[in-house]
Coordinates of C-alpha atoms in Angstrom, one line a residue:
Chain A
M170 CA 90.0 108.2 86.8
K171 CA 87.1 109.0 89.9
N172 CA 83.8 110.2 88.4
R173 CA 80.4 111.0 89.8
L174 CA 78.6 107.8 87.3
R175 CA 77.0 106.2 89.5
I176 CA 75.9 108.8 91.9
L177 CA 74.9 111.1 88.9
R178 CA 72.9 107.8 87.1
A179 CA 71.6 107.3 90.9
E180 CA 70.1 110.9 90.9
R181 CA 67.9 110.0 87.8
D182 CA 67.2 106.2 88.4
W183 CA 68.5 105.3 85.7
S184 CA 69.5 101.8 85.2
Q185 CA 74.0 100.7 83.4
Q186 CA 71.1 99.4 80.6
E187 CA 69.1 102.6 80.4
L188 CA 72.9 105.4 80.3
A189 CA 74.4 102.8 77.7
E190 CA 71.6 102.9 75.2
R191 CA 70.9 107.1 75.9
L192 CA 75.3 106.2 75.5
R193 CA 75.0 104.0 72.8
V194 CA 77.1 101.5 74.8
S195 CA 77.1 98.4 76.3
R196 CA 76.2 98.1 79.6
Q197 CA 80.0 96.8 80.6
T198 CA 81.2 99.8 79.2
V199 CA 79.0 101.6 81.7
N200 CA 80.1 99.4 84.5
S201 CA 83.7 100.2 83.5
I202 CA 83.5 103.5 83.7
E203 CA 81.8 104.1 87.2
N204 CA 83.4 101.5 88.9
G205 CA 86.9 103.4 87.6
R206 CA 88.4 100.0 85.4
Y207 CA 87.9 101.8 82.8
D208 CA 88.5 105.8 81.3
P209 CA 86.0 106.9 78.2
T210 CA 87.3 108.1 75.3
L211 CA 87.1 112.6 74.8
P212 CA 83.8 111.8 72.9
L213 CA 82.0 109.4 75.0
A214 CA 83.6 111.7 77.7
F215 CA 81.5 114.1 75.8
R216 CA 78.5 112.3 75.1
I217 CA 77.8 111.5 78.8
A218 CA 78.2 115.3 79.8
R219 CA 75.9 116.0 77.8
V220 CA 73.1 113.1 78.3
F221 CA 73.6 114.3 82.4
G222 CA 74.1 118.3 81.4
Q223 CA 77.2 118.6 82.9
P224 CA 80.5 120.5 82.2
I225 CA 83.3 117.1 82.1
E226 CA 85.4 118.1 85.4
S227 CA 82.4 118.4 86.7
I228 CA 81.9 114.2 86.1
F229 CA 85.4 113.2 85.7
D230 CA 88.3 114.1 88.3
D231 CA 91.7 113.5 87.4
G232 CA 92.8 114.1 91.0
A233 CA 95.2 116.8 89.6
Chain B
M243 CA 65.3 83.9 53.3
E244 CA 67.0 83.0 56.6
S245 CA 69.9 80.9 56.4
V246 CA 70.6 78.1 58.9
L247 CA 73.8 79.2 59.6
D248 CA 72.2 82.9 60.7
K249 CA 69.2 80.9 62.5
L250 CA 72.2 78.8 64.5
S251 CA 73.9 82.3 64.8
N252 CA 70.3 84.3 66.5
K253 CA 70.2 81.4 68.8
L254 CA 73.3 81.8 69.8
D255 CA 73.4 85.5 69.7
I256 CA 70.1 85.5 72.3
A257 CA 72.0 82.9 74.4
F258 CA 75.3 84.4 74.3
M259 CA 73.2 88.3 75.1
N260 CA 72.5 86.2 78.4
S261 CA 75.4 85.1 79.4
P262 CA 77.8 86.7 82.4
I263 CA 80.2 86.8 79.4
E264 CA 78.4 89.0 77.3
S265 CA 80.8 91.7 78.4
A266 CA 83.7 90.2 76.0
S267 CA 81.2 91.7 73.2
I268 CA 82.5 88.6 71.1
R269 CA 78.9 87.4 68.7
P270 CA 78.6 83.9 67.8
K271 CA 78.0 85.6 64.7
V272 CA 81.2 86.9 64.1
L273 CA 82.9 83.7 66.6
I274 CA 81.2 81.4 63.6
K275 CA 83.0 83.6 60.7
V276 CA 86.4 83.6 61.9
L277 CA 86.3 79.9 62.9
I278 CA 84.7 79.1 59.6
A279 CA 87.6 81.6 57.8
A280 CA 89.7 79.4 59.7
A281 CA 88.5 76.2 58.7
I282 CA 89.1 76.8 55.3
F283 CA 92.7 77.6 56.1
M284 CA 93.0 75.1 57.2
G285 CA 91.8 73.1 54.6
T286 CA 92.8 75.0 52.1
V287 CA 96.9 74.0 53.6
Q288 CA 96.2 70.4 53.7
F289 CA 94.8 70.8 50.3
L290 CA 98.5 72.7 49.3
A291 CA 100.5 70.2 51.1
W292 CA 98.2 67.2 49.7
F293 CA 98.3 68.9 46.0
I294 CA 101.2 69.4 46.2
A295 CA 103.3 66.1 47.4
N296 CA 101.2 64.3 44.8
H297 CA 100.9 66.5 41.5
P298 CA 104.7 67.3 41.7
D299 CA 105.6 67.8 38.0
S300 CA 101.7 70.2 37.4
R301 CA 101.7 73.1 36.5
W302 CA 99.4 74.8 38.7
R303 CA 101.8 74.2 41.4
L304 CA 102.6 77.9 42.0
V305 CA 98.0 79.1 41.7
A306 CA 98.1 76.3 44.8
A307 CA 100.7 77.3 46.4
A308 CA 99.3 81.0 46.6
A309 CA 95.7 79.6 47.7
P310 CA 96.2 79.6 51.3
I311 CA 96.9 83.7 51.2
A312 CA 94.1 83.9 49.4
A313 CA 92.1 81.7 52.5
F314 CA 94.1 83.9 55.3
G315 CA 92.7 87.3 53.8
L316 CA 89.5 86.2 54.5
C317 CA 90.4 84.9 58.0
A318 CA 92.0 88.5 59.0
A319 CA 88.6 90.3 57.1
A320 CA 86.7 87.8 59.4
A321 CA 88.7 88.6 62.9
W322 CA 88.1 92.3 61.6
S323 CA 84.8 92.4 60.8
S324 CA 84.5 91.4 65.1
L325 CA 85.0 94.8 65.7
E326 CA 82.4 96.4 63.9
G327 CA 79.2 97.4 65.8
M328 CA 82.0 97.2 69.2
D329 CA 81.7 100.3 71.3
E330 CA 84.8 101.5 71.9
R331 CA 85.8 99.6 75.4
A332 CA 85.5 96.5 73.5
V333 CA 86.8 97.6 71.0
R334 CA 89.8 98.8 73.0
M335 CA 89.9 95.4 74.6
H336 CA 89.6 93.2 70.7
L337 CA 93.6 95.2 69.9
E338 CA 95.0 94.8 72.8
A339 CA 94.0 91.3 73.0
L340 CA 95.7 91.7 69.1
A341 CA 98.5 92.7 70.6
F342 CA 99.7 90.4 73.4
A343 CA 98.4 87.5 70.8
F344 CA 100.9 89.2 68.9
V345 CA 104.0 89.5 71.0
A346 CA 103.2 86.3 72.8
S347 CA 102.9 84.4 70.1
L348 CA 106.6 85.8 68.8
V349 CA 107.8 84.6 72.3
F350 CA 106.6 81.4 72.2
L351 CA 107.5 80.7 68.7
M352 CA 110.8 81.7 68.9
T353 CA 111.4 79.9 72.5
Y354 CA 110.1 77.3 70.9
S355 CA 112.4 77.2 68.2
F356 CA 115.2 77.4 70.7
L357 CA 114.1 74.0 72.4
A358 CA 113.3 72.2 68.4
L359 CA 117.5 72.8 68.0
A360 CA 117.6 71.0 71.7
G361 CA 116.0 68.7 70.5
A362 CA 112.0 68.7 71.3
V363 CA 109.8 68.3 68.5
T364 CA 110.0 70.8 66.1
L365 CA 106.3 72.6 66.0
K366 CA 104.5 72.3 62.4
F367 CA 103.8 76.1 61.2
E368 CA 99.8 75.0 61.4
L369 CA 100.0 75.4 64.5
I370 CA 100.9 79.0 64.5
A371 CA 97.7 80.2 64.1
P372 CA 96.3 78.1 67.0
V373 CA 98.6 79.7 69.0
M374 CA 97.7 82.6 68.0
V375 CA 93.9 82.4 68.2
T376 CA 95.0 81.0 71.6
F377 CA 96.3 83.8 72.8
W378 CA 94.0 85.8 71.4
V379 CA 91.7 84.4 73.8
L380 CA 94.1 84.7 76.3
G381 CA 94.7 88.6 75.7
L382 CA 90.4 89.1 75.5
G383 CA 90.3 86.6 79.4
I384 CA 92.8 89.6 81.0
G385 CA 90.9 92.0 79.7
L386 CA 87.5 90.9 80.7
W387 CA 89.6 91.0 83.9
R388 CA 90.9 94.3 83.8
Y389 CA 88.0 96.2 82.5
R390 CA 85.7 94.7 84.3

């Protein structure tokens, strides 16, 4: 699943570690999501959406 | 007071967090717990074999025979506790690795049992746990590559 995590993070000038701490996950998890290797669960997707203040569908794109 | 094990584990944890394989999220402290539990299990099995061979008429035979079950429970609890504190990606990697280890061990052991019928050296049952752990580690490696 494609996502705009890297772009949104760069806009806020956050490091992967910083974002990981805000999301309460490991830096590797943030990296995996950004690379499209790992799709987060719904609770984590909601946390991501809240951290960036945007709806989930504007961050994640399932291509449908 | 901090135990020697805690001190060693904390030092390993710090070294591990700075290593490139941190993404496996297997804290050395947990790994040490699992290895100690596995060693206790193996030791219990060896003791059981010795006890039964040397005390064939002992009334404690049944108790001794059940000892590895308790040790195995300790081993399983230590392995399961490794999931605590992990984030969802790490938990998923570990559960997938466990599923992989279960199926791979089954296939390996069944295949080997047929080889044994054809004359290959019979596999000792004590080796089943190390085989499963080996496949678990292999499964983690696959998970690391998959979710890199």
